[in-house]
CSV table of C-alpha atoms in Angstrom, one decimal:
chain,number,residue,atom,x,y,z
A,7,GLY,CA,-9.5,27.6,-12.1
A,8,ALA,CA,-8.5,27.0,-8.5
A,9,SER,CA,-5.1,28.0,-7.2
A,10,ALA,CA,-3.1,26.5,-4.3
A,11,GLU,CA,-3.3,29.7,-2.3
A,12,GLY,CA,-4.5,29.0,1.2
A,13,LEU,CA,-4.5,25.2,1.0
A,14,ALA,CA,-3.2,23.0,3.8
A,15,ARG,CA,-0.1,21.8,2.0
A,16,GLN,CA,1.8,18.6,2.6
A,17,ASP,CA,4.4,20.5,4.6
A,18,ARG,CA,1.7,22.3,6.7
A,19,ILE,CA,-0.6,19.5,7.7
A,20,ASP,CA,-1.3,21.4,11.0
A,21,ASP,CA,-3.2,24.0,8.9
A,22,SER,CA,-5.8,21.3,8.1
A,23,VAL,CA,-6.9,21.0,11.8
A,24,SER,CA,-7.1,24.8,12.4
A,25,ASP,CA,-10.4,26.8,12.5
A,26,GLY,CA,-9.6,28.5,9.2
A,27,THR,CA,-8.7,25.5,7.1
A,28,THR,CA,-9.9,25.8,3.5
A,29,THR,CA,-10.5,22.1,3.3
A,30,ALA,CA,-12.1,20.4,6.3
A,31,LEU,CA,-12.2,16.6,6.7
A,32,VAL,CA,-14.5,15.9,9.6
A,33,ASP,CA,-15.2,12.7,11.6
A,34,ALA,CA,-19.0,12.6,11.3
A,35,ASP,CA,-19.4,11.0,14.8
A,36,THR,CA,-16.9,13.0,16.9
A,37,LEU,CA,-17.0,16.1,14.7
A,38,GLU,CA,-13.2,16.3,15.1
A,39,LEU,CA,-11.1,17.7,12.2
A,40,VAL,CA,-9.0,15.0,10.6
A,41,PRO,CA,-5.4,15.8,9.5
A,42,HIS,CA,-4.9,15.9,5.8
A,43,PHE,CA,-3.4,18.0,3.0
A,44,ALA,CA,-4.9,19.4,-0.1
A,45,GLU,CA,-3.2,20.0,-3.5
A,46,LEU,CA,-3.8,20.6,-7.2
A,47,ASP,CA,-3.2,17.8,-9.6
A,48,LEU,CA,-0.1,19.0,-11.4
A,49,ASN,CA,0.6,15.9,-13.4
A,50,LYS,CA,0.5,17.1,-17.0
A,51,THR,CA,-2.9,18.8,-16.4
A,52,SER,CA,-4.3,22.1,-17.6
A,53,ALA,CA,-5.9,24.7,-15.4
A,54,ASP,CA,-9.3,24.1,-16.8
A,55,THR,CA,-9.3,20.3,-16.0
A,56,ARG,CA,-7.2,20.2,-12.9
A,57,ALA,CA,-8.5,18.4,-9.9
A,58,LEU,CA,-8.2,19.6,-6.3
A,59,ILE,CA,-7.4,16.5,-4.2
A,60,VAL,CA,-7.8,16.1,-0.5
A,61,ARG,CA,-5.5,13.5,1.0
A,62,PRO,CA,-5.8,12.1,4.5
A,63,ALA,CA,-2.6,12.2,6.5
A,64,GLN,CA,-3.1,8.6,7.7
A,65,ARG,CA,-5.5,5.7,7.2
A,66,LEU,CA,-9.1,6.5,8.1
A,67,LYS,CA,-11.2,4.4,10.4
A,68,THR,CA,-12.9,1.4,8.7
A,69,GLY,CA,-16.7,1.4,8.3
A,70,HIS,CA,-16.9,5.0,9.3
A,71,ARG,CA,-18.6,8.2,8.0
A,72,TYR,CA,-16.7,11.3,7.2
A,73,LEU,CA,-17.6,14.8,5.9
A,74,VAL,CA,-15.6,17.0,3.5
A,75,ALA,CA,-16.0,20.7,3.1
A,76,VAL,CA,-14.2,23.1,0.8
A,77,ARG,CA,-14.3,26.9,1.3
A,78,GLY,CA,-12.3,30.0,0.7
A,79,VAL,CA,-10.5,28.6,-2.4
A,80,VAL,CA,-9.4,31.3,-4.8
A,81,ASN,CA,-8.3,31.5,-8.4
A,82,ALA,CA,-4.9,32.7,-9.7
A,83,GLN,CA,-6.2,36.3,-9.5
A,84,GLY,CA,-7.2,36.0,-5.9
A,85,ASP,CA,-10.9,35.9,-6.7
A,86,PRO,CA,-13.2,33.5,-4.8
A,87,ILE,CA,-14.2,30.3,-6.5
A,88,GLU,CA,-18.0,30.2,-6.6
A,89,ALA,CA,-20.3,27.2,-5.8
A,90,SER,CA,-22.1,25.5,-8.6
A,91,GLU,CA,-25.8,26.4,-9.1
A,92,ALA,CA,-26.9,22.9,-7.8
A,93,PHE,CA,-24.7,23.0,-4.7
A,94,ALA,CA,-25.8,26.6,-4.0
A,95,ALA,CA,-29.4,25.5,-4.1
A,96,LEU,CA,-28.7,22.7,-1.5
A,97,ARG,CA,-26.7,25.1,0.7
A,98,ASP,CA,-29.1,28.0,0.5
A,99,GLY,CA,-32.4,26.1,0.3
A,100,THR,CA,-33.3,27.8,-3.1
A,101,ASP,CA,-35.0,26.3,-6.1
A,102,SER,CA,-33.1,24.4,-8.7
A,103,ALA,CA,-33.7,23.0,-12.1
A,104,GLU,CA,-31.4,20.1,-11.3
A,105,PRO,CA,-33.6,17.0,-10.6
A,106,SER,CA,-31.3,15.4,-8.1
A,107,VAL,CA,-31.2,18.4,-5.8
A,108,GLU,CA,-34.6,17.7,-4.2
A,109,SER,CA,-33.7,14.1,-3.5
A,110,ARG,CA,-30.5,15.2,-1.7
A,111,ARG,CA,-32.0,17.9,0.5
A,112,ALA,CA,-32.5,15.6,3.6
A,113,LEU,CA,-29.0,14.2,3.3
A,114,TYR,CA,-27.4,17.6,3.0
A,115,GLY,CA,-29.5,18.9,5.9
A,116,ASP,CA,-27.7,16.4,8.1
A,117,VAL,CA,-24.3,17.1,6.4
A,118,PHE,CA,-24.6,20.9,7.0
A,119,ALA,CA,-25.8,20.4,10.6
A,120,ARG,CA,-22.9,18.2,11.5
A,121,ARG,CA,-20.4,20.6,9.8
A,122,ALA,CA,-21.9,23.5,11.7
A,123,GLU,CA,-21.3,21.6,15.0
A,124,ALA,CA,-17.7,21.1,13.8
A,125,GLY,CA,-17.3,24.9,13.3
A,126,VAL,CA,-17.8,25.0,9.5
A,127,ASP,CA,-20.5,27.5,8.5
A,128,LYS,CA,-22.4,26.2,5.5
A,129,GLN,CA,-22.7,29.7,4.0
A,130,ASP,CA,-18.9,29.6,3.4
A,131,LEU,CA,-19.0,26.4,1.4
A,132,ILE,CA,-18.1,26.0,-2.2
A,133,VAL,CA,-18.8,22.2,-2.2
A,134,ALA,CA,-19.3,19.6,0.4
A,135,TRP,CA,-20.0,15.9,0.6
A,136,ASP,CA,-20.0,12.8,2.8
A,137,PHE,CA,-18.7,9.3,2.4
A,138,THR,CA,-18.3,6.1,4.4
A,139,THR,CA,-15.2,4.0,4.3
A,140,ALA,CA,-15.1,0.2,3.7
A,141,SER,CA,-15.4,-2.2,6.6
A,142,GLN,CA,-12.6,-4.3,7.9
A,143,ASP,CA,-14.4,-7.4,6.6
A,144,ASN,CA,-14.7,-5.9,3.2
A,145,LEU,CA,-11.0,-5.1,3.0
A,146,THR,CA,-9.5,-8.3,4.5
A,147,ARG,CA,-12.1,-11.1,4.1
A,148,TRP,CA,-10.6,-12.7,1.0
A,149,ALA,CA,-7.0,-12.5,2.1
A,150,LEU,CA,-7.8,-14.0,5.5
A,151,GLN,CA,-9.9,-16.7,4.0
A,152,MET,CA,-7.1,-17.7,1.7
A,153,ARG,CA,-4.5,-17.7,4.5
A,154,ASP,CA,-6.6,-19.5,7.0
A,155,GLU,CA,-7.9,-22.2,4.7
A,156,SER,CA,-4.4,-22.9,3.3
A,157,PHE,CA,-2.6,-23.1,6.6
A,158,ALA,CA,-5.4,-25.1,8.3
A,159,ALA,CA,-5.0,-27.7,5.5
A,160,LEU,CA,-1.2,-27.9,6.1
A,161,GLY,CA,-1.3,-28.1,9.9
A,162,ASP,CA,2.4,-27.9,10.9
A,163,ALA,CA,3.7,-29.3,7.5
A,164,ALA,CA,5.1,-27.5,4.6
A,165,PRO,CA,3.4,-27.4,1.2
A,166,THR,CA,4.6,-29.9,-1.3
A,167,TRP,CA,7.9,-28.6,-2.7
A,168,SER,CA,10.9,-29.7,-4.8
A,169,LEU,CA,14.2,-28.3,-6.0
A,170,THR,CA,14.7,-27.8,-9.7
A,171,GLU,CA,18.2,-26.3,-9.7
A,172,GLU,CA,21.1,-26.7,-7.2
A,173,VAL,CA,24.2,-24.6,-7.9
A,174,SER,CA,27.3,-24.7,-5.6
A,175,ASP,CA,29.8,-22.9,-7.9
A,176,TRP,CA,28.1,-19.4,-8.1
A,177,GLU,CA,29.5,-16.2,-6.5
A,178,ASN,CA,31.6,-18.3,-4.1
A,179,ASP,CA,33.2,-15.3,-2.5
A,180,THR,CA,29.9,-15.0,-0.6
A,181,ILE,CA,27.5,-17.7,-1.5
A,182,MET,CA,27.7,-21.4,-0.7
A,183,HIS,CA,24.5,-22.6,-2.5
A,184,ARG,CA,22.0,-21.0,-4.9
A,185,LEU,CA,18.8,-23.1,-5.0
A,186,LYS,CA,15.7,-22.8,-7.2
A,187,GLY,CA,12.5,-24.8,-6.9
A,188,THR,CA,8.7,-24.7,-6.8
A,189,PHE,CA,6.0,-25.4,-4.2
A,190,GLU,CA,2.4,-26.2,-4.6
A,191,ALA,CA,0.0,-23.4,-3.4
A,192,PRO,CA,-3.8,-23.5,-3.4
A,193,LEU,CA,-5.1,-21.4,-6.3
A,194,TYR,CA,-7.9,-19.0,-5.7
A,195,MET,CA,-7.9,-17.4,-9.1
A,196,THR,CA,-9.8,-18.3,-12.3
A,197,GLY,CA,-6.5,-19.4,-13.8
A,198,PRO,CA,-2.8,-19.6,-12.9
A,199,GLY,CA,-1.4,-16.8,-15.1
A,200,SER,CA,-1.6,-13.0,-15.3
A,201,GLY,CA,-4.9,-11.4,-16.2
A,202,GLN,CA,-7.1,-13.7,-14.1
A,203,ARG,CA,-9.7,-12.8,-11.5
A,204,LEU,CA,-10.5,-14.1,-8.1
A,205,ASN,CA,-12.5,-17.3,-8.4
A,206,LEU,CA,-15.9,-16.3,-7.0
A,207,ASP,CA,-18.9,-18.6,-7.3
A,208,ALA,CA,-22.4,-17.5,-8.3
A,209,ASP,CA,-23.0,-16.2,-4.8
A,210,GLY,CA,-19.8,-14.2,-4.8
A,211,VAL,CA,-18.0,-16.6,-2.4
A,212,LEU,CA,-14.3,-17.1,-2.9
A,213,THR,CA,-13.5,-20.7,-3.8
A,214,GLN,CA,-10.3,-22.6,-4.3
A,215,ASN,CA,-9.6,-23.6,-7.9
A,216,GLY,CA,-7.0,-26.4,-7.7
A,217,THR,CA,-3.4,-25.6,-7.1
A,218,VAL,CA,-0.5,-23.7,-8.8
A,219,ASP,CA,3.3,-24.3,-8.8
A,220,VAL,CA,5.1,-21.2,-7.4
A,221,PRO,CA,8.8,-20.7,-8.3
A,222,PHE,CA,11.2,-19.7,-5.6
A,223,GLU,CA,14.9,-19.0,-5.2
A,224,ILE,CA,17.1,-19.0,-2.1
A,225,ILE,CA,20.8,-18.1,-1.6
A,226,ILE,CA,22.7,-19.7,1.3
A,227,PRO,CA,25.9,-17.8,2.4
A,228,ASN,CA,29.3,-19.2,3.1
A,229,VAL,CA,29.0,-18.2,6.8
A,230,ALA,CA,26.4,-20.9,7.2
A,231,ALA,CA,29.3,-23.3,7.4
A,232,ASN,CA,29.9,-21.9,10.9
A,233,GLY,CA,26.3,-22.6,12.0
A,234,PRO,CA,22.8,-22.3,10.7
A,235,VAL,CA,21.7,-18.9,9.4
A,236,ALA,CA,18.4,-17.1,9.8
A,237,LEU,CA,15.7,-17.0,7.1
A,238,MET,CA,15.1,-13.6,5.4
A,239,GLN,CA,12.2,-13.3,2.9
A,240,HIS,CA,12.8,-10.6,0.3
A,241,GLY,CA,10.1,-8.5,-1.3
A,242,HIS,CA,11.3,-7.2,-4.7
A,243,GLY,CA,11.0,-3.9,-6.4
A,244,LEU,CA,8.4,-2.5,-8.9
A,245,LEU,CA,7.2,-5.0,-11.5
A,246,GLY,CA,10.4,-7.0,-10.8
A,247,SER,CA,11.3,-10.6,-10.1
A,248,TYR,CA,12.4,-12.7,-7.1
A,249,THR,CA,15.8,-13.1,-8.9
A,250,GLN,CA,16.7,-9.7,-7.5
A,251,ILE,CA,18.1,-11.5,-4.5
A,252,GLU,CA,21.1,-12.3,-6.7
A,253,SER,CA,22.3,-8.7,-6.5
A,254,SER,CA,25.7,-8.1,-5.0
A,255,HIS,CA,24.4,-6.2,-1.9
A,256,PHE,CA,22.1,-9.1,-1.0
A,257,ARG,CA,25.0,-11.5,-1.3
A,258,GLU,CA,27.2,-9.3,0.9
A,259,VAL,CA,24.5,-8.8,3.6
A,260,ALA,CA,23.7,-12.5,3.6
A,261,ASP,CA,27.3,-13.6,4.2
A,262,GLN,CA,28.2,-10.7,6.5
A,263,TYR,CA,25.2,-11.0,8.8
A,264,GLY,CA,24.2,-14.6,8.4
A,265,TYR,CA,21.0,-14.7,6.4
A,266,ALA,CA,19.7,-17.2,3.9
A,267,VAL,CA,17.8,-14.8,1.5
A,268,PHE,CA,14.8,-16.1,-0.5
A,269,GLY,CA,12.0,-14.8,-2.7
A,270,VAL,CA,9.0,-15.4,-4.8
A,271,ASP,CA,7.1,-13.1,-7.2
A,272,PRO,CA,4.1,-11.4,-5.6
A,273,GLY,CA,1.7,-11.9,-8.6
A,274,GLY,CA,-0.3,-8.9,-9.8
A,275,MET,CA,2.7,-6.6,-9.9
A,276,ALA,CA,5.6,-8.7,-11.1
A,277,THR,CA,7.4,-8.7,-14.5
A,278,ASN,CA,4.9,-11.0,-16.1
A,279,ASP,CA,2.0,-8.6,-15.2
A,280,VAL,CA,3.2,-5.6,-17.1
A,281,ALA,CA,1.2,-6.5,-20.3
A,282,THR,CA,-2.0,-6.9,-18.3
A,283,ILE,CA,-1.6,-3.6,-16.6
A,284,ALA,CA,-0.6,-1.7,-19.7
A,285,GLY,CA,-3.4,-3.3,-21.7
A,286,ALA,CA,-6.0,-2.0,-19.3
A,287,LEU,CA,-4.5,1.5,-19.4
A,288,VAL,CA,-4.2,1.7,-23.2
A,289,THR,CA,-7.9,1.0,-23.7
A,290,GLY,CA,-9.0,3.2,-20.9
A,291,ASP,CA,-10.5,0.1,-19.2
A,292,ILE,CA,-9.7,1.2,-15.6
A,293,GLY,CA,-11.9,-1.5,-14.3
A,294,GLY,CA,-9.7,-4.0,-16.0
A,295,LEU,CA,-7.0,-3.2,-13.4
A,296,ALA,CA,-9.1,-5.5,-11.0
A,297,LYS,CA,-7.1,-8.3,-12.7
A,298,MET,CA,-4.1,-6.7,-11.0
A,299,THR,CA,-5.6,-6.1,-7.6
A,300,ASP,CA,-7.3,-9.5,-7.5
A,301,ARG,CA,-4.1,-11.3,-8.3
A,302,LEU,CA,-2.2,-9.5,-5.6
A,303,HIS,CA,-4.3,-11.6,-3.1
A,304,GLN,CA,-2.8,-14.8,-4.6
A,305,GLY,CA,0.6,-13.1,-4.5
A,306,ALA,CA,0.2,-12.4,-0.8
A,307,LEU,CA,-0.7,-16.0,-0.1
A,308,ASN,CA,2.2,-17.3,-2.1
A,309,HIS,CA,4.5,-15.1,0.0
A,310,LEU,CA,3.1,-16.5,3.3
A,311,LEU,CA,3.4,-20.1,2.1
A,312,ALA,CA,7.0,-19.5,0.9
A,313,MET,CA,8.1,-18.9,4.5
A,314,ARG,CA,6.4,-22.1,5.6
A,315,VAL,CA,8.3,-24.0,2.8
A,316,MET,CA,11.6,-22.7,4.1
A,317,HIS,CA,11.2,-23.2,7.8
A,318,ALA,CA,9.2,-26.4,7.8
A,319,GLY,CA,10.5,-27.9,4.5
A,320,LEU,CA,13.9,-26.9,3.4
A,321,ALA,CA,15.2,-26.4,6.9
A,322,SER,CA,14.6,-30.1,7.5
A,323,ASP,CA,16.2,-31.2,4.2
A,324,PRO,CA,18.9,-33.8,4.6
A,325,THR,CA,21.3,-31.9,2.4
A,326,TYR,CA,20.7,-28.2,3.2
A,327,GLY,CA,18.6,-28.3,6.5
A,328,ALA,CA,21.6,-28.1,8.8
A,329,LEU,CA,22.6,-24.7,7.2
A,330,LEU,CA,19.3,-23.1,8.1
A,331,ASN,CA,17.8,-21.9,11.4
A,332,GLY,CA,14.0,-22.3,10.8
A,333,ASP,CA,13.2,-20.7,14.1
A,334,GLU,CA,14.7,-17.3,13.1
A,335,ARG,CA,12.4,-15.7,10.4
A,336,TYR,CA,12.3,-12.2,9.0
A,337,TYR,CA,11.0,-10.1,6.2
A,338,TYR,CA,12.9,-7.5,4.2
A,339,GLY,CA,11.2,-5.7,1.3
A,340,ILE,CA,12.5,-2.8,-0.8
A,341,SER,CA,10.4,-0.3,-2.8
A,342,GLN,CA,7.4,-2.3,-4.0
A,343,GLY,CA,8.5,-5.0,-1.6
A,344,GLY,CA,8.6,-2.4,1.2
A,345,ILE,CA,5.1,-1.2,0.2
A,346,PHE,CA,3.6,-4.6,0.1
A,347,GLY,CA,5.5,-5.6,3.2
A,348,GLY,CA,2.7,-3.7,4.9
A,349,VAL,CA,0.4,-6.4,3.7
A,350,TYR,CA,2.7,-9.3,4.5
A,351,MET,CA,3.5,-8.0,8.0
A,352,GLY,CA,-0.2,-7.4,8.7
A,353,LEU,CA,-1.1,-11.0,7.6
A,354,SER,CA,1.9,-13.2,8.6
A,355,THR,CA,1.4,-15.7,11.4
A,356,GLU,CA,5.0,-16.9,11.2
A,357,VAL,CA,7.1,-13.7,10.9
A,358,THR,CA,6.7,-11.0,13.5
A,359,ARG,CA,9.6,-8.6,12.7
A,360,GLY,CA,10.5,-7.1,9.3
A,361,VAL,CA,12.1,-4.2,7.5
A,362,LEU,CA,10.0,-2.1,5.1
A,363,ASP,CA,12.6,-0.2,3.0
A,364,VAL,CA,11.3,2.7,0.9
A,365,PRO,CA,7.6,2.0,1.9
A,366,GLY,CA,4.5,4.0,1.5
A,367,GLN,CA,0.7,4.0,1.1
A,368,PRO,CA,-1.8,4.4,-0.4
A,369,TYR,CA,-1.0,3.7,-4.1
A,370,ASN,CA,-3.2,6.6,-5.2
A,371,LEU,CA,-0.8,8.9,-3.4
A,372,LEU,CA,2.4,7.1,-4.5
A,373,LEU,CA,1.6,6.9,-8.2
A,374,ARG,CA,1.3,10.6,-9.0
A,375,ARG,CA,4.6,11.4,-7.4
A,376,SER,CA,6.7,8.5,-8.9
A,377,VAL,CA,9.0,8.9,-11.8
A,378,ASP,CA,8.1,5.3,-12.6
A,379,PHE,CA,4.5,6.3,-13.4
A,380,ASP,CA,5.4,8.8,-16.1
A,381,GLY,CA,5.1,6.3,-18.9
A,382,TYR,CA,1.8,4.9,-17.6
A,383,LEU,CA,0.5,8.5,-17.2
A,384,ASP,CA,1.2,9.1,-20.8
A,385,ILE,CA,-0.8,6.0,-21.7
A,386,LEU,CA,-3.7,7.2,-19.6
A,387,ALA,CA,-3.6,10.7,-21.2
A,388,GLY,CA,-4.0,9.0,-24.6
A,389,ALA,CA,-7.1,7.1,-23.4
A,390,PHE,CA,-8.9,10.0,-21.6
A,391,ASP,CA,-9.6,13.5,-23.0
A,392,ASP,CA,-10.2,15.1,-19.6
A,393,ASP,CA,-7.5,15.1,-16.9
A,394,ARG,CA,-10.1,14.8,-14.2
A,395,ASP,CA,-11.2,11.4,-15.6
A,396,ILE,CA,-7.7,10.1,-14.8
A,397,ALA,CA,-7.9,11.5,-11.3
A,398,TYR,CA,-11.3,9.8,-10.8
A,399,GLY,CA,-10.1,6.5,-12.3
A,400,LEU,CA,-7.1,6.2,-10.1
A,401,THR,CA,-9.2,7.0,-7.0
A,402,LEU,CA,-11.8,4.4,-8.0
A,403,ILE,CA,-9.0,1.8,-8.4
A,404,GLN,CA,-7.8,2.6,-4.9
A,405,MET,CA,-11.1,1.1,-3.6
A,406,LEU,CA,-10.0,-2.2,-5.1
A,407,TRP,CA,-6.4,-1.7,-4.2
A,408,ASP,CA,-7.3,-1.2,-0.5
A,409,ARG,CA,-8.0,-5.0,-0.3
A,410,SER,CA,-4.5,-5.9,-1.5
A,411,GLU,CA,-2.1,-3.1,-0.6
A,412,PRO,CA,-1.0,-1.8,2.8
A,413,THR,CA,-3.8,0.7,3.4
A,414,GLY,CA,-6.0,-2.3,4.2
A,415,TYR,CA,-3.5,-4.1,6.4
A,416,SER,CA,-0.7,-1.8,7.9
A,417,ALA,CA,-3.0,-0.7,10.8
A,418,HIS,CA,-3.1,-4.3,11.8
A,419,ILE,CA,0.7,-4.5,12.4
A,420,ARG,CA,0.0,-3.1,15.8
A,421,ASP,CA,-3.8,-4.0,16.0
A,422,PRO,CA,-3.7,-7.6,14.9
A,423,LEU,CA,-6.2,-9.2,12.7
A,424,PRO,CA,-8.0,-12.4,14.0
A,425,GLY,CA,-5.6,-15.3,14.5
A,426,THR,CA,-2.6,-13.1,13.9
A,427,PRO,CA,0.2,-12.0,16.2
A,428,ALA,CA,1.3,-8.4,16.7
A,429,HIS,CA,4.3,-7.4,14.6
A,430,GLU,CA,7.1,-4.8,14.7
A,431,VAL,CA,8.5,-3.1,11.6
A,432,LEU,CA,11.5,-0.9,10.9
A,433,MET,CA,10.6,1.6,8.1
A,434,THR,CA,13.4,3.4,6.3
A,435,ALA,CA,13.0,6.2,3.7
A,436,ALA,CA,15.0,8.9,2.0
A,437,VAL,CA,14.2,12.6,1.5
A,438,GLY,CA,13.5,13.4,-2.2
A,439,ASP,CA,13.0,9.8,-3.3
A,440,HIS,CA,11.9,10.1,-6.9
A,441,GLN,CA,10.2,6.7,-7.1
A,442,VAL,CA,8.4,6.3,-3.7
A,443,THR,CA,7.5,9.6,-2.1
A,444,THR,CA,8.2,9.9,1.6
A,445,LEU,CA,4.7,11.4,2.1
A,446,GLY,CA,3.6,7.8,1.6
A,447,ALA,CA,6.1,6.6,4.1
A,448,HIS,CA,4.8,9.2,6.6
A,449,HIS,CA,1.3,8.0,6.0
A,450,MET,CA,2.2,4.4,6.7
A,451,ALA,CA,4.3,5.3,9.8
A,452,ARG,CA,1.4,7.2,11.3
A,453,THR,CA,-1.0,4.4,10.5
A,454,VAL,CA,1.4,1.8,12.1
A,455,GLY,CA,1.9,4.1,15.1
A,456,ALA,CA,5.7,4.0,14.7
A,457,THR,CA,8.1,6.1,16.7
A,458,HIS,CA,10.3,8.4,14.6
A,459,LEU,CA,13.9,7.4,15.3
A,460,ASP,CA,15.3,10.9,14.8
A,461,THR,CA,18.4,11.1,12.6
A,462,GLY,CA,18.4,14.9,12.7
A,463,VAL,CA,17.0,15.3,9.1
A,464,ARG,CA,13.6,16.8,9.9
A,465,SER,CA,10.6,16.4,12.0
A,466,VAL,CA,7.6,14.4,10.7
A,467,TYR,CA,4.0,15.5,11.4
A,468,ASP,CA,2.4,13.5,14.3
A,469,LEU,CA,5.3,11.1,14.7
A,470,GLU,CA,6.9,11.1,18.2
A,471,ALA,CA,10.6,11.7,17.8
A,472,GLN,CA,13.1,9.7,19.8
A,473,THR,CA,16.9,9.6,19.7
A,474,ASP,CA,17.3,6.7,22.2
A,475,PRO,CA,16.9,3.1,21.2
A,476,VAL,CA,13.3,2.4,20.1
A,477,THR,CA,11.2,-0.6,21.1
A,478,GLY,CA,8.3,-1.5,18.8
A,479,SER,CA,7.9,-0.2,15.3
A,480,ALA,CA,10.1,2.7,14.1
A,481,TYR,CA,10.5,5.1,11.2
A,482,VAL,CA,14.0,6.3,10.1
A,483,GLU,CA,14.7,8.9,7.5
A,484,TYR,CA,17.9,9.7,5.6
A,485,ASP,CA,19.0,12.5,3.4
A,486,PHE,CA,21.3,11.7,0.5
A,487,GLY,CA,21.2,15.2,-1.0
A,488,LEU,CA,18.6,14.3,-3.7
A,489,PRO,CA,17.1,17.4,-5.4
């Protein structure tokens, strides 16, 4: 029965760090208020089963304890929402028939004491809790192991690769050659196809399981006849395919600016993963989506290896090598490719500059604001009777997604992971994007520590605006007049 009255909204994040905030997110060590916004879940939900969601404004610290407090929330008539009997017993020290109350009194004594130091009186609370975020090792261990083992085995060489198709009479107004091929990547999944899990032994240790052939495609522009062109790796859109590089705008960019554009499928969220994802949702098997989040690790490895194939393999090819500058290497991802570009740019040891177009994080924030999720939301609504179960399920999946989406990695664009160089990214987004909310882009930009290259559209909370040329990572926003 809660209303949105008095909540720190997405356009008033400053309210969340004020003394009177209705929702307080507190750093348990420093007792500082953490910027966030709070909202009601309005995705096809009823007032009786509508979740109130607290969303941090940027990535939280790893391996760190936080406290949450909710107070002063009212219903549609302006009447205060009351605490549950069990929480009131914890808050007030009264008796309760709920067995778990007694076992939680010591914990909540600490929770209430820390909140009091942070300026949040326990007598005002409707509900409160604490949580601890995952460690950096928990988030990145598997991806780093896959990367480091694979590249150590290669040394300076490229993976074994071969061309399967060589076309020189395709879109000749811009493109000289369109090449397709495969390369051999270490496989860390239980099998090569969609629906597989990470290959963990009896002790939970990730283990290589043979190899897999990864398809790729590259287009080399006509301008390469005038001198070798740079390598640009493309990250494709939602549940798409690497063949998206064949689009006219890529061909034009390639020839006008001198890039050989190439791509591979990420695995986990490509066209051939749709059935796996939909199958888990239809049955209500939320845990089954681990097949998606696990496979995204393999997809990230395939992306990293693809760049090695291009600059250490194809760039030395006797037929095509003279057309490619293997020393000039960039990443350019759009939509889903912009999102997972945060993973790529956090992990890559061979690409230090990239463009993340229409990016965002975390997926739990992006999904509920995307027109692309409408159909999947309908499937979930058929599997769950209570709207809150959908909210819970998507939040639980985020704990798996964090290991393979930018929330686990984008902070390391400026604070490098072990054995990884620092990176710079240009993030671009559009006001009113119906597929990838700019709130996710703001979240990523704050996490990366980007400067807001101000285009005069609007200010963005906690991003330093600058109109002069920017060094380092930058965020740029456009307004195309979308509703």
